Amino acid sequence: MIIAVDGPAAAGKGTLARALAAHFGFAYLDTGALYRGVAHAVLKSGASASDEAAALLAAETLNPDQIDPKAIRTPEVSEAASLVAAMPPVRAAILAFQRRFASHPPGDQSGTILDGRDIGTVVCPEADVKLYVTASPEVRAHRRWLELKGSGSGPSEAQVLEDVQARDVRDTDRKTSPMRPAADAHLLDTSDLSIEAAFDVAVALIETSRG
Ligand code: DC
């Protein structure tokens, strides 16, 4: 069984997808971490995040097991990730890994959950259940700001909102695999819905689909 969880930054899709994977015993892949891993490698090599050749090389040589979970969460890497994610050759290099993961999950679990921007539309259009998790930019910026504050970085909430909006525009307007809900996705707006309530809705949808 394949579950696609898409949506914009800081909408709660990672938290939701992880909780669903734990609940059902499914394998979980955070596909944003792959783009972040590419971006981090490019910046570490000293190249610019807009250098397509450097980004492609980083994508082709990416070892997902060696992505540093902390180093990829900085505002610089977030910004760079949205640049490399707009490059078609980078997306093509990452696509194969995602599809392999979806069809052959490590550990032979009976299902996989992938979260990202284009899982339901491009990576796994055949997914059994598609969720599109969203929330207003203000709510998302507030959550991301709290997260950053907790980890010791100090951008203002207004700055975080600006970053969230800029990334939304880039993720939505790019030509290759723009962020959008699949026609058959279930929309979950977490602006007013708690993650717990969204989790209950998602569990019910997956259980119905499993039969
Ligand atoms: O979900 P995230 O913030 O970790 O994603 C990092 C960047 O990668 C973000 O700009 C969107 C992009 N991304 C993408 O284009 N496609 C995906 N499937 C996942 C993430």
PDB file of C-alpha atoms and ligand atoms in Angstrom, residues 6-10 13 30-36 72-73 77-86 91 94 98 115-119 123 144 167 170-171 174 176-177 179, ligand 1:
ATOM      1  CA  ASP A   6       1.839  16.300  -0.005  1.00  0.00           C
ATOM      2  CA  GLY A   7       1.571  19.929   0.966  1.00  0.00           C
ATOM      3  CA  PRO A   8       3.486  23.151   1.564  1.00  0.00           C
ATOM      4  CA  ALA A   9       6.253  23.734   4.111  1.00  0.00           C
ATOM      5  CA  ALA A  10       5.321  23.544   7.795  1.00  0.00           C
ATOM      6  CA  LYS A  13       2.651  16.819   6.868  1.00  0.00           C
ATOM      7  CA  ASP A  30      10.694  12.321   3.849  1.00  0.00           C
ATOM      8  CA  THR A  31      11.371  13.313   0.236  1.00  0.00           C
ATOM      9  CA  GLY A  32      12.064  16.941   1.179  1.00  0.00           C
ATOM     10  CA  ALA A  33      15.121  15.643   3.066  1.00  0.00           C
ATOM     11  CA  LEU A  34      16.486  14.343  -0.254  1.00  0.00           C
ATOM     12  CA  TYR A  35      16.320  17.812  -1.851  1.00  0.00           C
ATOM     13  CA  ARG A  36      17.749  19.269   1.330  1.00  0.00           C
ATOM     14  CA  ILE A  72      19.705  20.173   6.522  1.00  0.00           C
ATOM     15  CA  ARG A  73      17.211  22.112   8.681  1.00  0.00           C
ATOM     16  CA  VAL A  77      19.598  24.918   3.286  1.00  0.00           C
ATOM     17  CA  SER A  78      15.802  25.467   3.084  1.00  0.00           C
ATOM     18  CA  GLU A  79      16.364  28.294   0.644  1.00  0.00           C
ATOM     19  CA  ALA A  80      18.922  26.326  -1.387  1.00  0.00           C
ATOM     20  CA  ALA A  81      16.674  23.228  -1.413  1.00  0.00           C
ATOM     21  CA  SER A  82      13.859  25.121  -3.089  1.00  0.00           C
ATOM     22  CA  LEU A  83      16.331  26.244  -5.781  1.00  0.00           C
ATOM     23  CA  VAL A  84      17.730  22.775  -6.532  1.00  0.00           C
ATOM     24  CA  ALA A  85      14.206  21.290  -6.382  1.00  0.00           C
ATOM     25  CA  ALA A  86      13.232  23.491  -9.339  1.00  0.00           C
ATOM     26  CA  ARG A  91      14.207  15.991  -9.867  1.00  0.00           C
ATOM     27  CA  ILE A  94      15.748  11.876  -7.180  1.00  0.00           C
ATOM     28  CA  GLN A  98      11.660   7.640  -4.480  1.00  0.00           C
ATOM     29  CA  ASP A 115       5.777  12.946   2.074  1.00  0.00           C
ATOM     30  CA  GLY A 116       6.663  15.781  -0.261  1.00  0.00           C
ATOM     31  CA  ARG A 117       5.169  18.100  -2.866  1.00  0.00           C
ATOM     32  CA  ASP A 118       4.581  15.907  -5.918  1.00  0.00           C
ATOM     33  CA  ILE A 119       4.109  12.402  -4.528  1.00  0.00           C
ATOM     34  CA  VAL A 123       6.181  10.192  -8.000  1.00  0.00           C
ATOM     35  CA  ARG A 144       8.118  27.018  11.894  1.00  0.00           C
ATOM     36  CA  ARG A 167       9.217  29.118  -0.892  1.00  0.00           C
ATOM     37  CA  ARG A 170       8.896  28.882  -5.881  1.00  0.00           C
ATOM     38  CA  ASP A 171       7.389  25.441  -5.180  1.00  0.00           C
ATOM     39  CA  ARG A 174       8.167  25.981 -11.016  1.00  0.00           C
ATOM     40  CA  THR A 176       8.621  20.752 -13.319  1.00  0.00           C
ATOM     41  CA  SER A 177       6.396  19.024 -10.761  1.00  0.00           C
ATOM     42  CA  MET A 179       3.300  21.767  -5.827  1.00  0.00           C
TER      43      MET A 179
HETATM   44  O1   DC B   1       9.399  19.615   2.787  1.00  0.00           O
HETATM   45  P1   DC B   1      10.726  20.358   2.851  1.00  0.00           P
HETATM   46  O2   DC B   1      10.599  21.760   3.353  1.00  0.00           O
HETATM   47  O3   DC B   1      11.759  19.602   3.635  1.00  0.00           O
HETATM   48  O4   DC B   1      11.252  20.420   1.325  1.00  0.00           O
HETATM   49  C1   DC B   1      12.459  21.044   0.971  1.00  0.00           C
HETATM   50  C2   DC B   1      12.348  21.605  -0.445  1.00  0.00           C
HETATM   51  O5   DC B   1      12.250  20.544  -1.384  1.00  0.00           O
HETATM   52  C3   DC B   1      11.134  22.516  -0.672  1.00  0.00           C
HETATM   53  O6   DC B   1      11.521  23.700  -1.356  1.00  0.00           O
HETATM   54  C4   DC B   1      10.237  21.719  -1.581  1.00  0.00           C
HETATM   55  C5   DC B   1      11.122  20.725  -2.227  1.00  0.00           C
HETATM   56  N1   DC B   1      10.455  19.431  -2.418  1.00  0.00           N
HETATM   57  C6   DC B   1      10.001  19.147  -3.674  1.00  0.00           C
HETATM   58  O7   DC B   1      10.123  19.961  -4.578  1.00  0.00           O
HETATM   59  N2   DC B   1       9.411  17.943  -3.917  1.00  0.00           N
HETATM   60  C7   DC B   1       9.262  17.051  -2.938  1.00  0.00           C
HETATM   61  N3   DC B   1       8.681  15.873  -3.199  1.00  0.00           N
HETATM   62  C8   DC B   1       9.696  17.354  -1.620  1.00  0.00           C
HETATM   63  C9   DC B   1      10.284  18.573  -1.392  1.00  0.00           C
END
